[in-house]
Coordinates of C-alpha atoms and ligand atoms in Angstrom, one line a residue:
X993 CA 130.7 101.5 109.7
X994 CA 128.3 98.8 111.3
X995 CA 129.2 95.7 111.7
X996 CA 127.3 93.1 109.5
X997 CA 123.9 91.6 110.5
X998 CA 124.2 88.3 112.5
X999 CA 120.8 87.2 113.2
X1000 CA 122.6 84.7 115.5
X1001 CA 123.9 87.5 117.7
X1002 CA 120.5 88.9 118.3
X1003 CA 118.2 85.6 119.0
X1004 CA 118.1 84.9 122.7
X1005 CA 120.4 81.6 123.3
X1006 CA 117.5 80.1 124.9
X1007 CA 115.8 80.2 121.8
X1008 CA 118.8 79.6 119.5
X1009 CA 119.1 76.1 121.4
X1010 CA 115.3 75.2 121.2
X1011 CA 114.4 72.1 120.3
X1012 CA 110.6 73.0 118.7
X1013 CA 107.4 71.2 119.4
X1014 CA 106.3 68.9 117.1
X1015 CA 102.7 68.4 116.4
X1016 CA 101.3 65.5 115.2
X1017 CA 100.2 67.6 112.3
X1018 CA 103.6 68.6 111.4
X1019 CA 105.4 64.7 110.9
X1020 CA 102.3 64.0 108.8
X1021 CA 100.5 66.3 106.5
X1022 CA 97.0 66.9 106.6
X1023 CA 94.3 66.9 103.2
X1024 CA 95.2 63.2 102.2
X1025 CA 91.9 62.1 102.0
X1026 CA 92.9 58.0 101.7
X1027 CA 94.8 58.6 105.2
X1028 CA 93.5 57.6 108.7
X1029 CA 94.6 60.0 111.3
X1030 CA 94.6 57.9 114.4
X1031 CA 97.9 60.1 115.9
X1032 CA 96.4 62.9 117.1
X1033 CA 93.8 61.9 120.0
X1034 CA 91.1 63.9 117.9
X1035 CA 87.3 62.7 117.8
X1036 CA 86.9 61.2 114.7
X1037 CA 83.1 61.7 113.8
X1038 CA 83.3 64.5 111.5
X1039 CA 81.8 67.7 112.9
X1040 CA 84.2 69.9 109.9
X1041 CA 86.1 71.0 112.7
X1042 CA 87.2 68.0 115.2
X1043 CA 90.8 68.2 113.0
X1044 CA 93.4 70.6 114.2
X1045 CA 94.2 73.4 111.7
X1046 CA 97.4 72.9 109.7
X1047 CA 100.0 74.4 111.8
X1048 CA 102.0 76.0 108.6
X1049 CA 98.3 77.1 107.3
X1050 CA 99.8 76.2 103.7
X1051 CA 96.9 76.8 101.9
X1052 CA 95.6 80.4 103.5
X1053 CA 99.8 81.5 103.0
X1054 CA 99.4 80.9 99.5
X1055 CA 96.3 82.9 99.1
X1056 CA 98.0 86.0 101.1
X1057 CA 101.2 85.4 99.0
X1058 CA 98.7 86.0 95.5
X1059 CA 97.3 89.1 97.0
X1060 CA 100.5 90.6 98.3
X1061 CA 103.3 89.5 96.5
X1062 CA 105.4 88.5 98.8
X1063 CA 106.8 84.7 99.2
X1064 CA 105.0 82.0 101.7
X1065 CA 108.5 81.5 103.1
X1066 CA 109.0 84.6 104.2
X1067 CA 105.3 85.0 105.7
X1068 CA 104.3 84.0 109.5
X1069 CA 100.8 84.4 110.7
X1070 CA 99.9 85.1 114.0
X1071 CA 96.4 85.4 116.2
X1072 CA 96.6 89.4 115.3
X1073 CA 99.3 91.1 114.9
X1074 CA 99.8 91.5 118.2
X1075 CA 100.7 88.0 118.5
X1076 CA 103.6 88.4 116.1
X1077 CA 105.0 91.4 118.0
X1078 CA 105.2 89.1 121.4
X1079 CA 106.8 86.2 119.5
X1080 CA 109.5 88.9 118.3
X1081 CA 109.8 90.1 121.9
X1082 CA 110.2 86.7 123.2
X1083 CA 112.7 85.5 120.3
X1084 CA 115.1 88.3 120.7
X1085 CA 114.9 90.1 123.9
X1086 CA 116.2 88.9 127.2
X1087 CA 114.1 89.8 130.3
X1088 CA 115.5 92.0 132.1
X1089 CA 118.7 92.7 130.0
X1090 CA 117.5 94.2 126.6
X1091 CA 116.1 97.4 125.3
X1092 CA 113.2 98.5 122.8
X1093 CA 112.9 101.6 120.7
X1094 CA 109.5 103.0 120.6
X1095 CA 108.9 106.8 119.2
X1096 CA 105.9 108.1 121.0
X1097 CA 103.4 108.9 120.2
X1098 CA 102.7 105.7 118.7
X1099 CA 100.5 102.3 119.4
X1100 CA 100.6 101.4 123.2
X1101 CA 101.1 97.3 122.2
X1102 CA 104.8 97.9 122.0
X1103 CA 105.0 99.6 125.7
X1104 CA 102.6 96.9 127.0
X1105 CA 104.6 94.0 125.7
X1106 CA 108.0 95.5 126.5
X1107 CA 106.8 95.7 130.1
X1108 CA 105.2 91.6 130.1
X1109 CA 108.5 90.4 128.9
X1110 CA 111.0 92.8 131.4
X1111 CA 112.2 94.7 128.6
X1112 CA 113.5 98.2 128.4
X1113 CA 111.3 100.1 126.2
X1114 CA 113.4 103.4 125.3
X1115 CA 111.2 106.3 124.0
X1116 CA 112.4 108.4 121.2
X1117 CA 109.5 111.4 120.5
X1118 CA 108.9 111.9 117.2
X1119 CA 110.0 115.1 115.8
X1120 CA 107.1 118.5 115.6
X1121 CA 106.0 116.9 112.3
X1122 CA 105.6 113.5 113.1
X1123 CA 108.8 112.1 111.6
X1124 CA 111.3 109.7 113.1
X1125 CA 114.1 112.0 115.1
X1126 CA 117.1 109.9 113.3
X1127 CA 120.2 111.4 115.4
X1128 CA 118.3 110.8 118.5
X1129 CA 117.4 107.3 118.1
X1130 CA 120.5 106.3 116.7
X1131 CA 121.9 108.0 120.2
X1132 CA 119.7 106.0 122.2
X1133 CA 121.0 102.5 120.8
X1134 CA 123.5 100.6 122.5
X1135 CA 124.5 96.7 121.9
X1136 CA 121.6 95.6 123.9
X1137 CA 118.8 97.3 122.1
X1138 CA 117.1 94.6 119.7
X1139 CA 114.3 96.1 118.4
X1140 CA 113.4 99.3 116.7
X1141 CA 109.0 99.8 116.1
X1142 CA 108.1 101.9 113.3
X1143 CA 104.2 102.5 113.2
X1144 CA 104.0 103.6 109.1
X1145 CA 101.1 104.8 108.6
X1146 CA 101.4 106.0 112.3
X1147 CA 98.6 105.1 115.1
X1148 CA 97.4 107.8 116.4
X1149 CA 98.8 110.5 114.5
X1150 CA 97.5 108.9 110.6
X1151 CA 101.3 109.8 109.3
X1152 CA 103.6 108.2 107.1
X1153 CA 107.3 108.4 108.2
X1154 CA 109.9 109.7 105.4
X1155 CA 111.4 107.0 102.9
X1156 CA 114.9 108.5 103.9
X1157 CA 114.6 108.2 107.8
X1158 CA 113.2 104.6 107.4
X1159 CA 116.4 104.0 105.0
X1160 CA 118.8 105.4 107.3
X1161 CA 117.2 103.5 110.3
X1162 CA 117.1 100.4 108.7
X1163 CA 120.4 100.9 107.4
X1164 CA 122.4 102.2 110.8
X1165 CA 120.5 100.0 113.3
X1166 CA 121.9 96.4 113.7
X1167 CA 119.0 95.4 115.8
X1168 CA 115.7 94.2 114.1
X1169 CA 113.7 97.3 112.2
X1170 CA 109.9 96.4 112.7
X1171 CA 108.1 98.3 110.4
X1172 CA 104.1 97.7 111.7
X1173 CA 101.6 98.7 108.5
X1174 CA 98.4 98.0 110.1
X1175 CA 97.4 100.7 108.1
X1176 CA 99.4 100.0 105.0
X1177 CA 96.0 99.6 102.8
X1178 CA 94.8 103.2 103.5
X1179 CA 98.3 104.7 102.1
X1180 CA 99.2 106.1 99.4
X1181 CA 102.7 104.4 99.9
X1182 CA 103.9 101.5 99.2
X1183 CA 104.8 98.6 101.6
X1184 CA 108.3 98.1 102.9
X1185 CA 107.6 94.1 102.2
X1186 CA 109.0 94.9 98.1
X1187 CA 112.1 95.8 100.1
X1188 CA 112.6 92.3 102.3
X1189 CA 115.5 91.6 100.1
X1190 CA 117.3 94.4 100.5
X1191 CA 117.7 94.1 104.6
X1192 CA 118.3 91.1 106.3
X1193 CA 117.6 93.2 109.6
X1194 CA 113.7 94.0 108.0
X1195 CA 110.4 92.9 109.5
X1196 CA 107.4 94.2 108.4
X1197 CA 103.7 93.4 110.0
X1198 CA 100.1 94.1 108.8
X1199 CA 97.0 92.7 109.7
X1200 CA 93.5 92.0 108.6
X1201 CA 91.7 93.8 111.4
X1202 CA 91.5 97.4 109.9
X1203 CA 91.0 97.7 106.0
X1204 CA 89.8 93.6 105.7
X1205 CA 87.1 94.4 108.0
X1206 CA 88.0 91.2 110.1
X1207 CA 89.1 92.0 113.2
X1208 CA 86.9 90.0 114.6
X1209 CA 89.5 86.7 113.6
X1210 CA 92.5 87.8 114.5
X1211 CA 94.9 87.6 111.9
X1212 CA 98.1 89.2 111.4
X1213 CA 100.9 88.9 108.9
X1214 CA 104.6 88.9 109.7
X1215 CA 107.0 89.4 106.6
X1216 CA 110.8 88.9 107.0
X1217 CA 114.0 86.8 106.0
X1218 CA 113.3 82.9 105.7
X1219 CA 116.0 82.7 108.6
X1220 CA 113.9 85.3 111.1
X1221 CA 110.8 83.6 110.2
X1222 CA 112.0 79.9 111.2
X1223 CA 112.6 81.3 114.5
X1224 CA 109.7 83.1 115.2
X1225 CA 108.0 79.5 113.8
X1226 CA 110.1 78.1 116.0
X1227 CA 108.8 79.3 119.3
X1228 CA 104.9 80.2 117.9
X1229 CA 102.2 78.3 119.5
X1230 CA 101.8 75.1 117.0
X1231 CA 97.9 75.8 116.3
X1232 CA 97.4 79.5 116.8
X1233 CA 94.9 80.2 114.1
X1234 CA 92.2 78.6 114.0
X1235 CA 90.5 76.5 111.5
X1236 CA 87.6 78.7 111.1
X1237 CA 90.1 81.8 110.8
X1238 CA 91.7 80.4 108.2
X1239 CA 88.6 79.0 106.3
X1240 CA 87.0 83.0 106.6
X1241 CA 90.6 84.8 105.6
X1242 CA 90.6 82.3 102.4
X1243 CA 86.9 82.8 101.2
X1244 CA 87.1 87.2 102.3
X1245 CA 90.4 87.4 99.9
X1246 CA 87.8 86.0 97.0
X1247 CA 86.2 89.4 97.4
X1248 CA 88.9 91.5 97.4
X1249 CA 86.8 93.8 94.8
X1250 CA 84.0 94.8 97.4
X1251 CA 87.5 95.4 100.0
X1252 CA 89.1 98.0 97.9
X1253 CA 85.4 99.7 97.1
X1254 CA 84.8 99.6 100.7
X1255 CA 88.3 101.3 101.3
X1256 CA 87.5 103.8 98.4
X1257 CA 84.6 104.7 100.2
X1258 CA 86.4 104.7 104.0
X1259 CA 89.0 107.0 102.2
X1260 CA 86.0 109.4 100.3
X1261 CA 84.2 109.6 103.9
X1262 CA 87.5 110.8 105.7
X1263 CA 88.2 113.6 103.2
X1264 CA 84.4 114.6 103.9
X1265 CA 84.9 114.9 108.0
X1266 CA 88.4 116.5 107.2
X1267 CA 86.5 119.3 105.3
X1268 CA 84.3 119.4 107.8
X1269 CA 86.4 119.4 111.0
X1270 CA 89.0 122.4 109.4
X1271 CA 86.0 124.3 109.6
X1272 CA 84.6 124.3 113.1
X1273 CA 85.9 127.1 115.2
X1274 CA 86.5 124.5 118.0
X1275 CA 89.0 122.9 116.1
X1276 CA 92.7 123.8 116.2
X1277 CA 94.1 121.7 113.9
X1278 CA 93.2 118.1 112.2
X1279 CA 96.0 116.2 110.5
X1280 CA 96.2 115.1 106.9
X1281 CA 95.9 111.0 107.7
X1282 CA 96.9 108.0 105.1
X1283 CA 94.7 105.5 107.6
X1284 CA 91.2 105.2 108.6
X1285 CA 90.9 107.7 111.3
X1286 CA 91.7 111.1 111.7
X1287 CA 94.1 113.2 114.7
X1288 CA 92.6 116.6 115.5
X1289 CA 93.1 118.9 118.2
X1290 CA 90.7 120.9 119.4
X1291 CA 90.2 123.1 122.3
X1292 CA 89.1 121.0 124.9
X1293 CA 89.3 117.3 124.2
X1294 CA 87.3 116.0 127.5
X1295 CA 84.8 118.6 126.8
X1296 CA 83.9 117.3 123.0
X1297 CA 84.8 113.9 124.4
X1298 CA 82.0 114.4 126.5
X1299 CA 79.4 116.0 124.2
X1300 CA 80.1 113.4 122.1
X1301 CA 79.6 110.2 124.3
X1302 CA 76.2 112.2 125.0
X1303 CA 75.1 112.2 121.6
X1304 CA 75.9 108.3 121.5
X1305 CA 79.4 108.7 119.9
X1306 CA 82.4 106.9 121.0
X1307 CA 85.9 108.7 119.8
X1308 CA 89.4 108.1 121.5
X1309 CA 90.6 111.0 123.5
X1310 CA 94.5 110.7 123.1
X1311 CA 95.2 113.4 125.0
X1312 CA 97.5 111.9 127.2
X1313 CA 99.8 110.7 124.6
X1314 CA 102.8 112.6 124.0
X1315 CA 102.5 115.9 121.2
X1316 CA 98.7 115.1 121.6
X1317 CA 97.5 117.5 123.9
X1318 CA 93.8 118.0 123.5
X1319 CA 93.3 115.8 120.7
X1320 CA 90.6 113.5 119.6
X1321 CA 91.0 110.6 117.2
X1322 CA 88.2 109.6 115.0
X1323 CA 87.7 106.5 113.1
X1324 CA 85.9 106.9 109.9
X1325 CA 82.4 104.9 110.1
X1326 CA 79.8 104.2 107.4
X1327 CA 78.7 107.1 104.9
X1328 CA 75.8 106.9 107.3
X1329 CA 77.2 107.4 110.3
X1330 CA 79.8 109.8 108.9
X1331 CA 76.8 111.9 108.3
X1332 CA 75.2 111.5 111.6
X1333 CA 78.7 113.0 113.2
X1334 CA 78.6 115.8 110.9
X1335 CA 75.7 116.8 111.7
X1336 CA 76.4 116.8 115.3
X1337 CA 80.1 118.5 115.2
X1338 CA 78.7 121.1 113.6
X1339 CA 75.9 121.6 116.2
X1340 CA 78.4 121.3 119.1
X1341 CA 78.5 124.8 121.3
Ligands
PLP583 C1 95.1 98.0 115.3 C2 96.6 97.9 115.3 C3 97.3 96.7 115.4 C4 96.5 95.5 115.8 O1 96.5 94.5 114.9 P1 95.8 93.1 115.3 O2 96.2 92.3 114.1 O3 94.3 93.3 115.4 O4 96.4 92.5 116.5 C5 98.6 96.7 115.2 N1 99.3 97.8 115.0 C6 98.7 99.0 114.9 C7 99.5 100.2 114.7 C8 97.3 99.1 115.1 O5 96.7 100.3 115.1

């Protein structure tokens, strides 16, 4: 049996003793209209932006909360999600001294953060199929390993991991289970946030730069217990998004009709190419993807990589990446471009 979760025994003691900043904008709250804000050191001729942002971002939280159905209290927002993943690093893992599970082949952020913050990033391959190899990580974990990165829908590979190795992970693992669904809005699944009460040991992030179409931002989402998300508030930078992020994030959710037609039409496109791509004899093998982009190995990746950048195409050879060999990934573009590809896959000698 494991021990129960103690969020206490994982948070760095550093962090567990920190005294927070405190903005000027958090003793007072912002939007009172009859208020003069002379605390700040702030220009005062109104240019709609010389305030700082709220800090909390009540207002956008509440929005996100409507759309996703999960509570403001246990939401943090970051600048990307990449943001939240270094807050996590720097809340829980000691440099030098802790350990990371990562299950290649998967997003690079978690390797590249690990390796800022002196942490050990043990890597767990994923099994033939793309599942999470349960015994093995489980093997791998000793008191010192903190965090456990799950990338459901999977980046590169476009796979969804198994309800029951999630479960048992979540379940056997007394470290934090971060469960990253950049691509959650793709999926036919459904997110792990209906699950938050369930495991106090749960984090789950998503983001607005792939199916919101506003990468250009930087916003991420961060769902977990009310106690793990008053430390990561505790150590987040006080203003890290901006006004102008939140302002854009509150009027796109407005149009959350023309965001699921445009993912209809992302998700028509990608069965298109898929159709496509089986059928070219210098393809070896595409896998069935629940995100935006599609894995496929072909026969030689720097070869097509090549012909492609000549036809003006940019793809991502992941070849390097573990159970990749000579594969290609492909992001699904506009029914135009889509088209345009096509026709020059099916040209290629
Ligand atoms: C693109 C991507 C992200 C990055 O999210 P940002 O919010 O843009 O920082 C995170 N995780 C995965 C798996 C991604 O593919």
């Amino acid at each position: 049996m494991k021990t129960p979760f103690n969020l206490k025994n994982l948070i760095r003691p550093n962090i567990l003793e920190l005294k927070p900043y405190s903005s000027a904008r958090d003793e007072f709250n912002q939007g009172q209209e009859t208020m003069m804000f002379l605390d700040a050191n702030e220009n005062p001729f109104d240019t709609g932006l010389n305030r700082y942002p709220d800090p909390q971002q009540r207002i956008l939280k509440k929005e996100i909360e409507k759309h996703k159905g999960v509570s403001e209290n246990n939401m943090l927002l970051g600048n990307g999600s990449d943001e939240v993943l270094d807050l996590l690093f720097r809340a829980f893992c000691r440099p030098g001294k802790d350990n990371i599970i990562t299950l290649p082949p998967t997003y690079g952020m978690y390797g590249v953060l690990a390796a800022i913050n002196d942490i050990e990033n043990r890597k767990v391959l994923l099994t033939k199929d793309f599942q999470p190899d349960v015994p093995s990580i489980l093997q791998q974990v000793d008191a010192k390993s903190k965090l456990l990165f799950l990338c459901s829908p999977n980046n590169p590979t476009g796979t969804v991991f198994s309800e029951t190795a999630i479960t048992q992970l979540v379940t056997s693992f007394n470290g934090l289970v971060i469960i990253d669904e950049a691509y959650i809005d793709f999926s036919e699944t459904e997110s792990w946030s209906k699950k938050l009460n369930q495991y106090p040991n749960l984090v789950i992030t998503q983001t607005l730069s792939k199916a919101y179409g506003l990468a250009g931002i930087r916003l991420g989402i961060c769902y977990a217990s009310e106690e793990i998300i008053t430390v990561l508030n505790s150590i987040k930078p006080p203003y890290n998004i901006n006004t102008l992020t939140q302002e854009k994030v509150i009027s796109q959710l407005q149009n959350i009709k023309k965001i699921k037609t445009e993912i209809n039409l992302i998700t028509k496109e990608k069965n298109t190419l898929l159709k496509v791509l089986v059928e070219l004899n210098f393809v070896i093998k595409v896998i069935p993807s629940e995100t935006n982009f599609i894995l496929c190995e072909v026969d030689n990746a720097n070869k097509r990589y090549d012909q492609l950048i000549e036809e003006g195409i940019v793809v991502r050879n992941r070849s390097k990446e573990p159970l990749c060999n000579n594969t290609l990934r492909f992001t699904i573009g506009t029914p135009e471009e889509n088209k345009r590809l096509i026709a020059i896959l099916k040209n290629l000698k």
